[in-house]
Amino acid sequence: MNAARLILSACLTLLFIPSAHAQTPAIKVTLLGTAGPEYFPDRLGISTLVEANGRKLLFDVGRSANQRLYESRVNPKDITHIFLTHLHNDHYEGLPELWMTPWFLLGRDHGFDLWGPEGSEAMIAGMRAMFGHDLEKRVNKFNPIANLEIKVHALSEGVVFEDGGVKVTAFPVEHDDGNPAYGYRVDYAGHSVVLSGDTTLNENVVKYGTKADLVIHNVIAFSERLSQLPEMKGVLAKLTTPEQAAEVFTRAAPKLAVFSHIVTKELNGAKGLDEIMARTRAAGYGGPLTMGQDRMTIAVGDTVAVLPPRSLDDLPDLDSKLQVFP
């Protein structure tokens, strides 16, 4: 990366440092978890919370999403609408915990609406079977079974949710052994957020992401050794390389592009993240770009502001029903 591009990148990053008096955003996005299936010391499973006009919309429920909601000062019992991009386990393995624990521990007084691809009904049925003992033994007048209801909605391209001016549109993407797979666009008050889901370079992400305020996109990068292995070539082919992401971002021209579902192998820590950013820039994308971080929030309004994760030092325990939290 040449010096001019480094300076441009730094200036673009400064545009997204929020002021102390930032207006209430139209849409607030929290990157709860930004990892793929890999284990990292500072990244948990993929999950993204989008809040608009009082609606809390959860996109994917990866490993420890419940914990990240709590750490983000969101009571897990308040989640009502869940949108799955596809049925690879790393995108829903936090769902059983979110379904069960806030119900009996925190007194959730409602079930869920869940949007997912073909097979979601069977997945939910299997989850119910797995928790058979809880359903038999824990249901009582304090923990009514009605609050464990999950209403499943089948996905197809188009508007799948619309309420209070908040609109969610689903669109198909391409993820090989994860198909059928979907991305999503959320619109509210003239602002928009697009989530690619897991996909390789896909025209629908460009289509729905064009001129969006925020595009959140998956990315993958391996060491040279792993990139040559036959099995790993298949993995690389079903997600988005930094070079492919650069093309998406250049063509869509969002106000801000953010990486999440960050998959790196043998590129540990900052080395992998630096390589992803450098390769994206080298491929020609010069616009605003941020590397996602667990619990990072993005305020979308007249400007797009990136806020770092809030300190956990003053986070209270969350341990009982009727508790006021946060």
Coordinates of C-alpha atoms in Angstrom, one line a residue:
M1 CA 0.0 0.0 0.0
N2 CA 1.5 3.3 -1.0
A3 CA 1.8 6.4 1.2
A4 CA -1.0 8.3 -0.5
R5 CA -3.4 5.4 0.0
L6 CA -2.4 5.1 3.7
I7 CA -3.2 8.7 4.2
L8 CA -6.5 8.5 2.4
S9 CA -7.5 5.4 4.5
A10 CA -6.6 7.3 7.7
C11 CA -8.7 10.3 6.7
L12 CA -11.7 8.1 5.8
T13 CA -11.5 6.4 9.2
L14 CA -11.5 9.8 11.0
L15 CA -14.8 10.6 9.2
F16 CA -16.5 7.9 11.3
I17 CA -15.3 8.8 14.8
P18 CA -18.5 10.0 16.5
S19 CA -18.7 13.4 18.2
A20 CA -19.7 13.6 21.8
H21 CA -23.0 15.1 20.8
A22 CA -24.0 12.6 18.1
Q23 CA -27.7 12.6 17.3
T24 CA -29.9 9.6 18.1
P25 CA -29.4 7.3 15.1
A26 CA -32.2 6.0 12.9
I27 CA -30.6 2.6 13.0
K28 CA -28.2 1.2 15.6
V29 CA -26.2 -1.9 14.7
T30 CA -24.3 -4.0 17.3
L31 CA -21.8 -6.5 16.0
L32 CA -22.3 -9.0 18.8
G33 CA -20.0 -11.7 17.4
T34 CA -17.8 -11.3 14.4
A35 CA -16.1 -14.8 14.0
G36 CA -16.9 -17.8 11.8
P37 CA -16.6 -21.2 13.4
E38 CA -13.0 -20.7 14.4
Y39 CA -12.0 -20.1 18.0
F40 CA -10.4 -16.7 18.8
P41 CA -9.6 -15.2 22.2
D42 CA -11.6 -12.0 21.3
R43 CA -14.2 -13.0 18.8
L44 CA -17.3 -15.1 19.3
G45 CA -19.9 -16.6 16.9
I46 CA -21.5 -14.5 14.2
S47 CA -24.5 -12.5 15.4
T48 CA -25.7 -9.0 14.6
L49 CA -28.3 -6.9 16.4
V50 CA -30.1 -4.2 14.4
E51 CA -32.3 -1.8 16.3
A52 CA -34.7 0.7 14.7
N53 CA -37.8 2.4 16.0
G54 CA -37.9 0.2 19.1
R55 CA -37.6 -3.1 17.2
K56 CA -34.7 -5.4 18.0
L57 CA -33.9 -7.6 15.1
L58 CA -31.3 -10.3 15.6
F59 CA -29.5 -11.7 12.5
D60 CA -27.9 -15.1 13.1
V61 CA -27.4 -16.5 16.6
G62 CA -23.8 -17.8 16.7
R63 CA -21.9 -19.2 19.7
S64 CA -22.4 -17.1 22.9
A65 CA -24.7 -14.6 21.3
N66 CA -26.6 -14.6 24.6
Q67 CA -23.5 -13.5 26.5
R68 CA -22.7 -10.7 23.9
L69 CA -26.3 -9.4 24.2
Y70 CA -25.9 -9.1 27.9
E71 CA -22.4 -7.5 27.6
S72 CA -24.0 -5.0 25.2
R73 CA -26.5 -4.0 27.8
V74 CA -29.4 -5.7 26.0
N75 CA -31.6 -8.0 28.0
P76 CA -31.7 -11.3 26.1
K77 CA -35.3 -11.8 27.0
D78 CA -36.2 -8.7 24.9
I79 CA -35.4 -10.4 21.6
T80 CA -38.5 -11.2 19.6
H81 CA -37.4 -11.3 15.9
I82 CA -34.7 -13.6 14.6
F83 CA -33.4 -13.9 11.0
L84 CA -31.1 -16.7 10.0
T85 CA -29.0 -16.4 6.9
H86 CA -28.6 -20.2 6.4
L87 CA -28.4 -23.4 8.4
H88 CA -24.7 -23.9 9.0
N89 CA -24.4 -24.6 12.7
D90 CA -22.1 -21.6 13.5
H91 CA -25.0 -19.3 12.6
Y92 CA -27.6 -20.8 15.0
E93 CA -25.8 -22.7 17.7
G94 CA -26.5 -19.9 20.2
L95 CA -30.3 -20.2 19.5
P96 CA -31.0 -23.0 22.1
E97 CA -29.5 -20.9 24.9
L98 CA -31.4 -17.8 23.8
W99 CA -34.6 -19.7 23.6
M100 CA -34.4 -21.5 26.9
T101 CA -32.3 -19.5 29.5
P102 CA -34.1 -16.1 29.3
W103 CA -37.4 -18.0 29.5
F104 CA -36.9 -19.6 32.9
L105 CA -34.2 -17.4 34.4
L106 CA -35.3 -13.9 33.3
G107 CA -39.0 -14.4 32.8
R108 CA -39.4 -13.9 29.1
D109 CA -43.1 -13.3 28.5
H110 CA -43.2 -14.0 24.8
G111 CA -42.0 -16.4 22.1
F112 CA -40.1 -15.7 18.9
D113 CA -40.8 -15.1 15.3
L114 CA -38.0 -16.7 13.3
W115 CA -37.2 -16.3 9.6
G116 CA -35.1 -19.0 8.0
P117 CA -34.5 -21.0 4.9
E118 CA -35.9 -24.4 4.0
G119 CA -35.1 -26.8 6.9
S120 CA -35.7 -24.3 9.7
E121 CA -38.8 -26.0 10.9
A122 CA -37.0 -29.3 11.2
M123 CA -34.1 -27.6 13.0
I124 CA -36.5 -26.1 15.5
A125 CA -38.2 -29.5 16.0
G126 CA -34.8 -31.1 16.7
M127 CA -34.1 -28.3 19.3
R128 CA -37.4 -29.0 21.0
A129 CA -36.5 -32.7 21.2
M130 CA -33.1 -32.0 22.6
F131 CA -34.6 -29.9 25.4
G132 CA -37.3 -32.5 26.1
H133 CA -36.4 -32.8 29.8
D134 CA -36.7 -29.0 30.3
L135 CA -40.0 -28.9 28.5
E136 CA -41.4 -31.7 30.7
K137 CA -39.9 -30.6 34.1
R138 CA -39.5 -26.8 34.0
V139 CA -42.9 -25.8 32.6
N140 CA -45.1 -24.5 35.4
K141 CA -47.2 -21.5 36.3
F142 CA -44.1 -19.4 36.7
N143 CA -42.6 -20.6 33.3
P144 CA -45.5 -21.0 30.9
I145 CA -44.9 -23.0 27.8
A146 CA -46.6 -20.4 25.6
N147 CA -43.5 -18.2 26.0
L148 CA -41.4 -20.9 24.3
E149 CA -43.4 -20.7 21.1
I150 CA -41.3 -20.2 17.9
K151 CA -43.2 -19.2 14.8
V152 CA -41.1 -20.1 11.7
H153 CA -41.5 -18.0 8.5
A154 CA -40.1 -19.4 5.3
L155 CA -37.7 -17.2 3.3
S156 CA -37.9 -16.1 -0.3
E157 CA -36.6 -13.0 -2.0
G158 CA -38.5 -9.9 -1.1
V159 CA -39.9 -8.1 2.0
V160 CA -40.2 -10.6 4.9
F161 CA -40.9 -8.2 7.7
E162 CA -42.5 -4.7 7.9
D163 CA -43.6 -3.0 11.1
G164 CA -43.5 0.5 12.5
G165 CA -41.7 1.7 9.3
V166 CA -39.0 -0.9 9.7
K167 CA -38.6 -3.1 6.6
V168 CA -36.5 -6.2 6.2
T169 CA -35.9 -7.6 2.7
A170 CA -34.3 -11.0 2.1
F171 CA -32.3 -11.9 -1.0
P172 CA -30.6 -15.1 -2.0
V173 CA -26.8 -15.4 -2.1
E174 CA -24.4 -18.2 -3.0
H175 CA -22.7 -20.3 -0.3
D176 CA -22.2 -23.8 -1.8
D177 CA -22.9 -26.4 0.9
G178 CA -24.7 -23.7 2.9
N179 CA -27.4 -23.1 0.3
P180 CA -30.1 -22.0 0.4
A181 CA -28.5 -18.9 1.9
Y182 CA -29.7 -15.4 2.2
G183 CA -28.6 -11.8 2.9
Y184 CA -30.7 -9.1 4.3
R185 CA -31.4 -5.4 3.9
V186 CA -33.0 -3.3 6.7
D187 CA -34.6 0.0 5.8
Y188 CA -35.9 2.7 8.2
A189 CA -36.5 6.4 7.9
G190 CA -34.5 6.7 4.7
H191 CA -31.5 4.8 6.0
S192 CA -30.4 1.2 5.2
V193 CA -28.2 -1.6 6.4
V194 CA -27.2 -4.6 4.3
L195 CA -25.8 -7.9 5.7
S196 CA -24.3 -10.2 3.1
G197 CA -24.6 -13.3 5.2
D198 CA -22.2 -16.1 4.1
T199 CA -21.6 -15.8 0.4
T200 CA -19.0 -15.6 -2.3
L201 CA -19.0 -12.5 -4.5
N202 CA -22.7 -12.1 -5.4
E203 CA -24.6 -9.7 -7.6
N204 CA -27.5 -9.5 -5.1
V205 CA -25.2 -8.0 -2.4
V206 CA -24.2 -5.3 -4.9
K207 CA -27.8 -4.8 -6.0
Y208 CA -29.2 -4.4 -2.5
G209 CA -26.1 -2.7 -1.1
T210 CA -25.8 0.0 -3.7
K211 CA -25.8 3.4 -1.9
A212 CA -26.7 1.8 1.4
D213 CA -25.5 3.6 4.6
L214 CA -23.8 0.4 5.8
V215 CA -22.8 -2.9 4.2
I216 CA -21.6 -5.6 6.6
H217 CA -19.8 -8.3 4.6
N218 CA -18.1 -11.7 5.4
V219 CA -14.4 -12.1 4.5
I220 CA -12.0 -15.0 4.4
A221 CA -8.2 -15.2 4.2
F222 CA -5.8 -18.1 4.7
S223 CA -2.1 -18.6 4.8
E224 CA -0.4 -19.5 1.6
R225 CA 0.1 -23.1 2.8
L226 CA -3.6 -23.6 3.6
S227 CA -4.7 -21.8 0.4
Q228 CA -3.1 -24.6 -1.6
L229 CA -4.9 -27.5 0.1
P230 CA -7.7 -29.0 -1.9
E231 CA -10.1 -29.0 1.0
M232 CA -9.4 -25.4 1.9
K233 CA -9.8 -24.3 -1.8
G234 CA -13.4 -25.4 -1.4
V235 CA -13.8 -23.3 1.7
L236 CA -12.3 -20.2 0.1
A237 CA -14.6 -20.6 -2.9
K238 CA -17.8 -20.3 -0.8
L239 CA -16.9 -17.1 1.1
T240 CA -15.6 -13.7 0.0
T241 CA -11.9 -13.0 -0.4
P242 CA -10.6 -9.4 0.3
E243 CA -10.3 -8.9 -3.5
Q244 CA -13.9 -9.9 -4.1
A245 CA -15.0 -7.7 -1.2
A246 CA -13.2 -4.8 -2.8
E247 CA -15.2 -5.3 -5.9
V248 CA -18.5 -5.4 -4.0
F249 CA -17.7 -2.3 -2.0
T250 CA -16.4 -0.4 -5.0
R251 CA -19.5 -1.1 -7.1
A252 CA -22.0 -0.7 -4.2
A253 CA -20.4 2.5 -2.8
P254 CA -21.9 2.4 0.7
K255 CA -21.3 5.2 3.2
L256 CA -19.4 2.6 5.2
A257 CA -18.3 -1.0 4.7
V258 CA -17.6 -3.3 7.6
F259 CA -16.1 -6.8 7.8
S260 CA -17.8 -9.4 10.0
H261 CA -17.8 -13.2 10.0
I262 CA -14.1 -12.8 9.7
V263 CA -12.5 -16.1 8.8
T264 CA -8.7 -16.4 9.1
K265 CA -6.6 -19.5 9.3
E266 CA -2.8 -19.5 10.1
L267 CA -3.0 -15.7 10.1
N268 CA -3.2 -15.2 13.8
G269 CA -4.2 -12.0 15.5
A270 CA -3.5 -8.6 14.0
K271 CA -1.5 -10.2 11.2
G272 CA -4.6 -11.7 9.6
L273 CA -6.7 -8.5 10.1
D274 CA -3.9 -6.3 8.6
E275 CA -3.6 -8.6 5.6
I276 CA -7.3 -8.5 4.9
M277 CA -7.3 -4.7 5.0
A278 CA -4.2 -4.4 2.9
R279 CA -5.5 -6.8 0.3
T280 CA -8.8 -5.0 0.1
R281 CA -7.1 -1.7 -0.5
A282 CA -4.6 -3.2 -2.9
A283 CA -7.5 -4.5 -5.0
G284 CA -8.7 -1.0 -5.5
Y285 CA -11.3 -0.1 -2.8
G286 CA -10.5 3.3 -1.4
G287 CA -13.7 4.0 0.4
P288 CA -14.6 4.0 4.1
L289 CA -13.8 0.6 5.6
T290 CA -13.8 -0.8 9.2
M291 CA -12.7 -4.2 10.5
G292 CA -15.5 -5.4 12.7
Q293 CA -15.0 -6.1 16.4
D294 CA -17.2 -7.9 18.9
R295 CA -19.6 -5.5 20.6
M296 CA -18.7 -2.6 18.3
T297 CA -21.7 -0.5 17.6
I298 CA -22.5 1.5 14.4
A299 CA -24.9 4.4 14.6
V300 CA -26.6 5.1 11.2
G301 CA -28.2 8.5 10.7
D302 CA -27.2 11.6 8.8
T303 CA -23.7 10.3 9.4
V304 CA -22.4 6.8 10.1
A305 CA -20.5 6.6 13.4
V306 CA -18.4 3.7 14.7
L307 CA -18.3 3.4 18.4
P308 CA -15.9 1.0 20.2
P309 CA -17.1 -1.7 22.6
R310 CA -18.2 -0.3 25.9
S311 CA -16.2 -1.2 29.1
L312 CA -17.5 -4.1 31.1
D313 CA -16.2 -2.7 34.4
D314 CA -19.7 -1.4 35.4
L315 CA -21.7 -4.3 34.0
P316 CA -24.1 -5.6 36.6
D317 CA -25.0 -9.2 37.1
L318 CA -28.2 -10.4 35.3
D319 CA -29.6 -13.2 37.3
S320 CA -33.3 -13.0 37.9
K321 CA -36.8 -12.2 36.8
L322 CA -38.2 -8.7 37.2
Q323 CA -34.7 -7.3 37.3
V324 CA -34.3 -3.9 35.7
F325 CA -31.5 -4.2 33.1
P326 CA -29.5 -2.4 32.1

